[in-house]
mmCIF file of C-alpha atoms in Angstrom:
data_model
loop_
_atom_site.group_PDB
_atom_site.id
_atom_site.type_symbol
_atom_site.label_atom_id
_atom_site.label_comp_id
_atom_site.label_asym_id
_atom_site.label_seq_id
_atom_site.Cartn_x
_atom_site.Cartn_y
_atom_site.Cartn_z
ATOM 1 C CA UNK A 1 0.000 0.000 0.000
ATOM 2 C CA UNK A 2 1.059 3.725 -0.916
ATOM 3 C CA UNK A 3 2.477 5.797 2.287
ATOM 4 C CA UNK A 4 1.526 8.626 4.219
ATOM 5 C CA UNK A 5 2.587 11.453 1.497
ATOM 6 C CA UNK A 6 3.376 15.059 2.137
ATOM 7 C CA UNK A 7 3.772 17.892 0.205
ATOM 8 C CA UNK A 8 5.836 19.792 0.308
ATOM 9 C CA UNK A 9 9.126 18.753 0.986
ATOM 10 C CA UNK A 10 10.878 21.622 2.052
ATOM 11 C CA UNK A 11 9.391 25.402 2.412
ATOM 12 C CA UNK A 12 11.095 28.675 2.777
ATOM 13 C CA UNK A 13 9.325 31.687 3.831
ATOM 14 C CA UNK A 14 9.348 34.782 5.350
ATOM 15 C CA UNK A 15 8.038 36.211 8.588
ATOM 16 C CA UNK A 16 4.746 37.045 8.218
ATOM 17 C CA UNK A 17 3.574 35.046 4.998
ATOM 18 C CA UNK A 18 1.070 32.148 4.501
ATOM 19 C CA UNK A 19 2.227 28.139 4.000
ATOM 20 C CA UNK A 20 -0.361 25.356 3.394
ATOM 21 C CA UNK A 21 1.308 21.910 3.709
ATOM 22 C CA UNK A 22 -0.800 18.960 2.779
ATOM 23 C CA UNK A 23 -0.799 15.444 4.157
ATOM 24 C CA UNK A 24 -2.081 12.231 2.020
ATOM 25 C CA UNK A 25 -2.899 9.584 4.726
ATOM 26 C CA UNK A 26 -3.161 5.479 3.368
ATOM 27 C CA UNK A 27 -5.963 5.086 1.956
ATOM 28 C CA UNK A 28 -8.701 4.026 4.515
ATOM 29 C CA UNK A 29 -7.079 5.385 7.538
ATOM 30 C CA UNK A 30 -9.680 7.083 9.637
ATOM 31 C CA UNK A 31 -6.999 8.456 12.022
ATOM 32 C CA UNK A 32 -4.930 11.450 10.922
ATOM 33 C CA UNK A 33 -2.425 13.127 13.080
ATOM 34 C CA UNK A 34 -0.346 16.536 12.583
ATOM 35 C CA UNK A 35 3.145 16.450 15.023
ATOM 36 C CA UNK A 36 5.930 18.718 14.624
ATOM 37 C CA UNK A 37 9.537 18.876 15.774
ATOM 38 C CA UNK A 38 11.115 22.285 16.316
ATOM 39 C CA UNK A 39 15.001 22.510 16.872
ATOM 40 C CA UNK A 40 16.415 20.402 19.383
ATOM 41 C CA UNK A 41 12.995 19.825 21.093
ATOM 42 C CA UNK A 42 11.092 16.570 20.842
ATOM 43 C CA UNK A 43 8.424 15.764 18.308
ATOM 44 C CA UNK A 44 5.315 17.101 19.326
ATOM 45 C CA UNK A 45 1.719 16.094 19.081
ATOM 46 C CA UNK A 46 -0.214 19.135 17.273
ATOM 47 C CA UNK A 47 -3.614 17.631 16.742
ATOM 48 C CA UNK A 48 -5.687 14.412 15.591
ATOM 49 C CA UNK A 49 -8.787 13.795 13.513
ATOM 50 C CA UNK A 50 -10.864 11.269 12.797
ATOM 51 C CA UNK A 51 -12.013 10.888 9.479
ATOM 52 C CA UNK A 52 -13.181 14.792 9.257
ATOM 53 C CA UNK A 53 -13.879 15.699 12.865
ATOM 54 C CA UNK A 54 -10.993 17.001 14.647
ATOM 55 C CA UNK A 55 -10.428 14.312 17.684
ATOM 56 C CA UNK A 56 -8.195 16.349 19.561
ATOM 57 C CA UNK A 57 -6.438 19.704 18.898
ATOM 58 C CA UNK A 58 -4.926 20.469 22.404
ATOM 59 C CA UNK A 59 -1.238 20.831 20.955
ATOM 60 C CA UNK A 60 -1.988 23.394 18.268
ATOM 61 C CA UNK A 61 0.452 26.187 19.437
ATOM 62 C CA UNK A 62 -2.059 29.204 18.741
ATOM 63 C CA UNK A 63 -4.511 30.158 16.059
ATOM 64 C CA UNK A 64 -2.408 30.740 13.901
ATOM 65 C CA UNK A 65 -2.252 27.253 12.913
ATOM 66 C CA UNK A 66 -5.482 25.717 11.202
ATOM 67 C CA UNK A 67 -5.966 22.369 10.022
ATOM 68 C CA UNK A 68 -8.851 20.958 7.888
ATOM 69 C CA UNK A 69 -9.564 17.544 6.421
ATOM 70 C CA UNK A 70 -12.341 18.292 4.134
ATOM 71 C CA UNK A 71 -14.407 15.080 3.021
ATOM 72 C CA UNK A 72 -12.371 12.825 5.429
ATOM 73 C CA UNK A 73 -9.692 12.013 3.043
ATOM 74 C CA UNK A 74 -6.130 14.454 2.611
ATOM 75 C CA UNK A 75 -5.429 17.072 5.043
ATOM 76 C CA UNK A 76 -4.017 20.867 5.634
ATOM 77 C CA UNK A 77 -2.639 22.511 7.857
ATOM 78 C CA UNK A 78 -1.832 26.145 7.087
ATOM 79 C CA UNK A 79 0.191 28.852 9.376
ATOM 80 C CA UNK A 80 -0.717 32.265 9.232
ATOM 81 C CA UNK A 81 1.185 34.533 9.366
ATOM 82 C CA UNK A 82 4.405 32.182 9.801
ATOM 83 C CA UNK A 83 6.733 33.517 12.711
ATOM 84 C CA UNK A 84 10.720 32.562 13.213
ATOM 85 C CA UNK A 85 9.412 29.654 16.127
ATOM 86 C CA UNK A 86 7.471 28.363 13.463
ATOM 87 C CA UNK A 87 10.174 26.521 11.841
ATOM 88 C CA UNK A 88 10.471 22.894 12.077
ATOM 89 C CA UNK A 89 9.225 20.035 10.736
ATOM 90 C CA UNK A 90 6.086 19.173 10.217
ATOM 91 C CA UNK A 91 4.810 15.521 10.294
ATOM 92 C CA UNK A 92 1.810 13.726 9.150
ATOM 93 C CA UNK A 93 0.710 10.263 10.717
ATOM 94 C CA UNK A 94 -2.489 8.196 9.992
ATOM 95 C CA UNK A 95 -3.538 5.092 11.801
ATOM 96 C CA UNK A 96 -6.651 2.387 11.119
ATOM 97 C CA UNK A 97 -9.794 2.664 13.770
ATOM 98 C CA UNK A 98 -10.072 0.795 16.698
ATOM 99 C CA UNK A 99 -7.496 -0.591 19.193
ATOM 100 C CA UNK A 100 -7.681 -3.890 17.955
ATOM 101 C CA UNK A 101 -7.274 -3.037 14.625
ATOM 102 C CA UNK A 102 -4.148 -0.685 15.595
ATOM 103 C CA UNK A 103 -5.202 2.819 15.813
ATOM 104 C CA UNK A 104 -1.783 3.422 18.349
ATOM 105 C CA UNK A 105 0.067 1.531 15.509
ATOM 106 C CA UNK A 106 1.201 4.982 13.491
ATOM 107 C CA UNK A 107 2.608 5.531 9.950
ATOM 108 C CA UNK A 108 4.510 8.661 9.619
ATOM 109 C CA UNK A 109 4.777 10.659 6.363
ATOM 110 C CA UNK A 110 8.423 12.074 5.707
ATOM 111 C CA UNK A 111 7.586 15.287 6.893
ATOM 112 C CA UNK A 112 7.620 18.780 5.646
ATOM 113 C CA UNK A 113 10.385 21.482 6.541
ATOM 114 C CA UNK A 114 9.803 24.416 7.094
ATOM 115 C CA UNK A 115 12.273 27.425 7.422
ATOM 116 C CA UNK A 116 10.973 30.745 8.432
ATOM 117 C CA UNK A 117 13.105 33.753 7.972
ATOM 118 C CA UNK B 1 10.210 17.796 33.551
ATOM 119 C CA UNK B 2 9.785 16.488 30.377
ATOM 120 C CA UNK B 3 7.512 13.621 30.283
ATOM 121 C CA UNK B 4 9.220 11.470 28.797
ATOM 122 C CA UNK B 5 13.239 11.259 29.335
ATOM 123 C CA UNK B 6 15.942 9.579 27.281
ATOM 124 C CA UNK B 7 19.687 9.497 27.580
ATOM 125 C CA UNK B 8 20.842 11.318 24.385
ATOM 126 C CA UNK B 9 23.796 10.040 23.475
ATOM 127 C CA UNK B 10 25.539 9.846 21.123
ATOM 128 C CA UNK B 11 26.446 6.154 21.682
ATOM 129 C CA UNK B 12 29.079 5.431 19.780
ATOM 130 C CA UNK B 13 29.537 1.303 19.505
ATOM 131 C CA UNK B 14 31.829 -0.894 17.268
ATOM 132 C CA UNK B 15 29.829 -3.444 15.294
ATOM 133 C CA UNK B 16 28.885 -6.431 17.006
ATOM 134 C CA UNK B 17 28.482 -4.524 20.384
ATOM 135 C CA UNK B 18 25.304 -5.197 22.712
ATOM 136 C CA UNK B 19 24.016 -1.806 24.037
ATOM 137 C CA UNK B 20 21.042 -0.948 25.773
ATOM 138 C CA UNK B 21 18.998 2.356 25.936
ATOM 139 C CA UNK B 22 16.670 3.973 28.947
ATOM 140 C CA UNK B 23 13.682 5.647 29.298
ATOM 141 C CA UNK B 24 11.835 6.811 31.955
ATOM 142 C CA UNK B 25 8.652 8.067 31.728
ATOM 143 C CA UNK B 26 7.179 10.471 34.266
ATOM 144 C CA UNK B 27 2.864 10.055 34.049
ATOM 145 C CA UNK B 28 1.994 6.389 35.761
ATOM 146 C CA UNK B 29 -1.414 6.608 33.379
ATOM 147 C CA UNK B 30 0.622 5.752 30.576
ATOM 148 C CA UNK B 31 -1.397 2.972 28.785
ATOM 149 C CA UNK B 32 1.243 1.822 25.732
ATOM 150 C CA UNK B 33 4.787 2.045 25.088
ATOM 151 C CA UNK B 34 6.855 1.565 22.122
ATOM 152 C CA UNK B 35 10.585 2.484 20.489
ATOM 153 C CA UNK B 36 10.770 4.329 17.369
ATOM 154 C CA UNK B 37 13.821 4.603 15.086
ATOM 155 C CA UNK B 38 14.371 7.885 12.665
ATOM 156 C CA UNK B 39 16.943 8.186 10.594
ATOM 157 C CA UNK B 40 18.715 10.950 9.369
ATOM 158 C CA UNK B 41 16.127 13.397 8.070
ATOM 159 C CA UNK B 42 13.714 10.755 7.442
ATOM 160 C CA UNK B 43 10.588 9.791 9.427
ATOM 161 C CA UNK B 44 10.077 7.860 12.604
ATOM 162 C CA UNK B 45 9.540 4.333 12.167
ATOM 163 C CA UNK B 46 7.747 1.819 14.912
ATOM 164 C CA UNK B 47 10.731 -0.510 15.796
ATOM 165 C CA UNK B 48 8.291 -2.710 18.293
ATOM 166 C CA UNK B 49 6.018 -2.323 20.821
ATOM 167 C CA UNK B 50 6.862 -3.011 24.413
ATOM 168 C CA UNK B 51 4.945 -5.120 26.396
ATOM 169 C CA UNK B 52 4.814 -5.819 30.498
ATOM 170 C CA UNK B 53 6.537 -9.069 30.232
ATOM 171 C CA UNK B 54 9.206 -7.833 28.000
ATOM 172 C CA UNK B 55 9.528 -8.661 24.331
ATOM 173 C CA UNK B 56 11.887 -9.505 21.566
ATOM 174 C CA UNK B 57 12.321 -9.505 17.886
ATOM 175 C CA UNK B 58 15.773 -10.761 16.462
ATOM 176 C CA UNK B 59 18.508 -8.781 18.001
ATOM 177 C CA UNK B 60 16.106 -5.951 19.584
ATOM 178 C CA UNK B 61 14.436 -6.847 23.465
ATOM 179 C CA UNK B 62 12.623 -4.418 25.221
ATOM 180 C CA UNK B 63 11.289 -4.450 28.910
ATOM 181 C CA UNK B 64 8.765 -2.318 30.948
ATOM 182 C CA UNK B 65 8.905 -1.695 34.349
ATOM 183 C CA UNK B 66 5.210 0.011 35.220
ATOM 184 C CA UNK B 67 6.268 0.461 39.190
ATOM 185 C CA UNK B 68 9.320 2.209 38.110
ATOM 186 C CA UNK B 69 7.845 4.012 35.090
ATOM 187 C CA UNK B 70 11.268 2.728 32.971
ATOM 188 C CA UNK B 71 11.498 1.251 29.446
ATOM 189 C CA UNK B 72 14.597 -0.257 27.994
ATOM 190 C CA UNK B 73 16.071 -1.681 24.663
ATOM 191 C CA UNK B 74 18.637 -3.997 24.240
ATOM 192 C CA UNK B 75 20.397 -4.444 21.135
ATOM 193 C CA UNK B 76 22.151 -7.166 20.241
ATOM 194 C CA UNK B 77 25.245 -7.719 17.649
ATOM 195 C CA UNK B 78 25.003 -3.786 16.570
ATOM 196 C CA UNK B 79 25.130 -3.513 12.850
ATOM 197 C CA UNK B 80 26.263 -0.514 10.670
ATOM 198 C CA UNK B 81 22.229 -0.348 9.585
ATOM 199 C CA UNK B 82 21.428 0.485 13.449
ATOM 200 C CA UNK B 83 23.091 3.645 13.192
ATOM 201 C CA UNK B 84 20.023 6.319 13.692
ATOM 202 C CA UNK B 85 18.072 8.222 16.568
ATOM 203 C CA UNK B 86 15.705 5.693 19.409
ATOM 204 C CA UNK B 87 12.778 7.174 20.067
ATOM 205 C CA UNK B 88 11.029 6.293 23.317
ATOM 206 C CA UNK B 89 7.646 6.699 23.221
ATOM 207 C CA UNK B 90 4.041 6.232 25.375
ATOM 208 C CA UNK B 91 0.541 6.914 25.056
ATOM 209 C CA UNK B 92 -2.147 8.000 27.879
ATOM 210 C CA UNK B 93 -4.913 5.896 28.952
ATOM 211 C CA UNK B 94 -8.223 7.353 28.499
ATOM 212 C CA UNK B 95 -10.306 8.746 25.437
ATOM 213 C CA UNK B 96 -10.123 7.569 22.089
ATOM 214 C CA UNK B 97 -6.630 9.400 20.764
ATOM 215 C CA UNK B 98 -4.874 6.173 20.591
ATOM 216 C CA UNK B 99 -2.676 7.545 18.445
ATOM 217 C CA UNK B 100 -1.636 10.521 20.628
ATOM 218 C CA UNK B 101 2.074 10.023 21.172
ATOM 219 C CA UNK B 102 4.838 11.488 23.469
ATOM 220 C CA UNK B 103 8.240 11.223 22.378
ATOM 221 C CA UNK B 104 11.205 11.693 24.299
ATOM 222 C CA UNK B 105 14.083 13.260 22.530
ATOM 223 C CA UNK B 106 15.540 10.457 21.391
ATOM 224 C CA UNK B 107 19.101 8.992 21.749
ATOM 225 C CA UNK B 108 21.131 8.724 19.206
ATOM 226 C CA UNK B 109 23.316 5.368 18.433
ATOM 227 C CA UNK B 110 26.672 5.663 15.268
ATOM 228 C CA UNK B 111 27.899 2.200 15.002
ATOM 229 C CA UNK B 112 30.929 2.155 13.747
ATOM 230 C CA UNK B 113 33.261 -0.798 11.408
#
């Protein structure tokens, strides 16, 4: 089966500007997870949905993160306006439902970078 | 405190070496416990899950201790291909976020020819 894909790879922006970065979860995964891991800090958990609802978003930083899943399928999560402690990067996970079925069992995209200057 | 602690590292081992990583982990609600390995700019990767009686899988063991809140991993016969960051990780009982992970910092392991 195809990975957890994210886009993009790497982003450079300024202070103050808008970046979007998507996450493709496997297909059928009802669990999708944002975490992020800033310069020599652990990686962080940012917030979870399931299927479309978000689940849990107690580690979003502040609001000027938002994440969406629209129709239960890819997600965003956009930063605006980007500041310096913003930089980092940015993983997606997704997981099947249920306990039994391994919903703790976590497949990480490779994770977007992003560099704020 | 951080919630989860790790011995950084580096560990720096010749191949063949046994060496063994710690954890501690500071909330006694945690519910599951695993090791992750990253490699260099890539994505964490579920090495195993680590049960109460202690587990193995080739070369790799792992061992919970719930009254002392401590996780361990033992590798056996190091390889070059070991070489990356351990990730210690747990989840909280409660609620339906199975998937809500805390990492500890990881330690990093260079296994050298």
């Amino acid at each position: 089966e195809a990975g957890v894909t994210q886009f993009p790879s790497h982003s450079v922006i300024e202070k103050g500007q808008t970046v979007t970065l998507r996450c493709d979860p496997i297909s059928g995964h009802d669990n999708l997870y944002w975490y992020r891991r800033v310069m020599g800090k652990e990686i962080k958990f940012l917030l979870h949905f399931v299927k479309e609802s978000k689940q849990d978003e107690s580690g979003m930083p502040n609001n000027r993160f938002l994440a969406e899943r629209t129709g239960g399928t890819y997600s965003t999560l956009k930063v605006q306006p980007a500041e310096l402690e913003d930089s980092g990067v940015y993983f997606c996970a997704s997981s099947r439902s249920g306990l039994a079925s391994g919903a703790n069992v976590l497949t990480f995209g490779a994770g977007s970078r992003l560099t704020v200057l | 405190r951080k919630e989860v602690e790790q011995d950084p590292g580096p560990f720096n081992v010749p191949e063949g070496a046994t060496v063994a990583f710690n954890c501690t982990y500071s909330n006694s609600a945690s519910q599951s416990f695993f090791w992750y390995r990253q490699d260099c700019r890539k994505e964490p990767k579920l090495l195993m899950s680590v049960y109460s009686s202690g587990n193995e899988d080739g070369r790799f063991t792992a061992q919970l201790n719930r009254a002392s809140q401590y996780i361990s991993l033992l590798i056996r016969d190091s390889k070059l291909s070991d070489s990356a960051t351990y990730l210690c990780v747990v989840t909280h009982a409660g609620g339906t976020s199975y998937g809500k992970l805390t990492f500890g910092q990881g330690t990093i392991l260079t296994v050298h020819p």
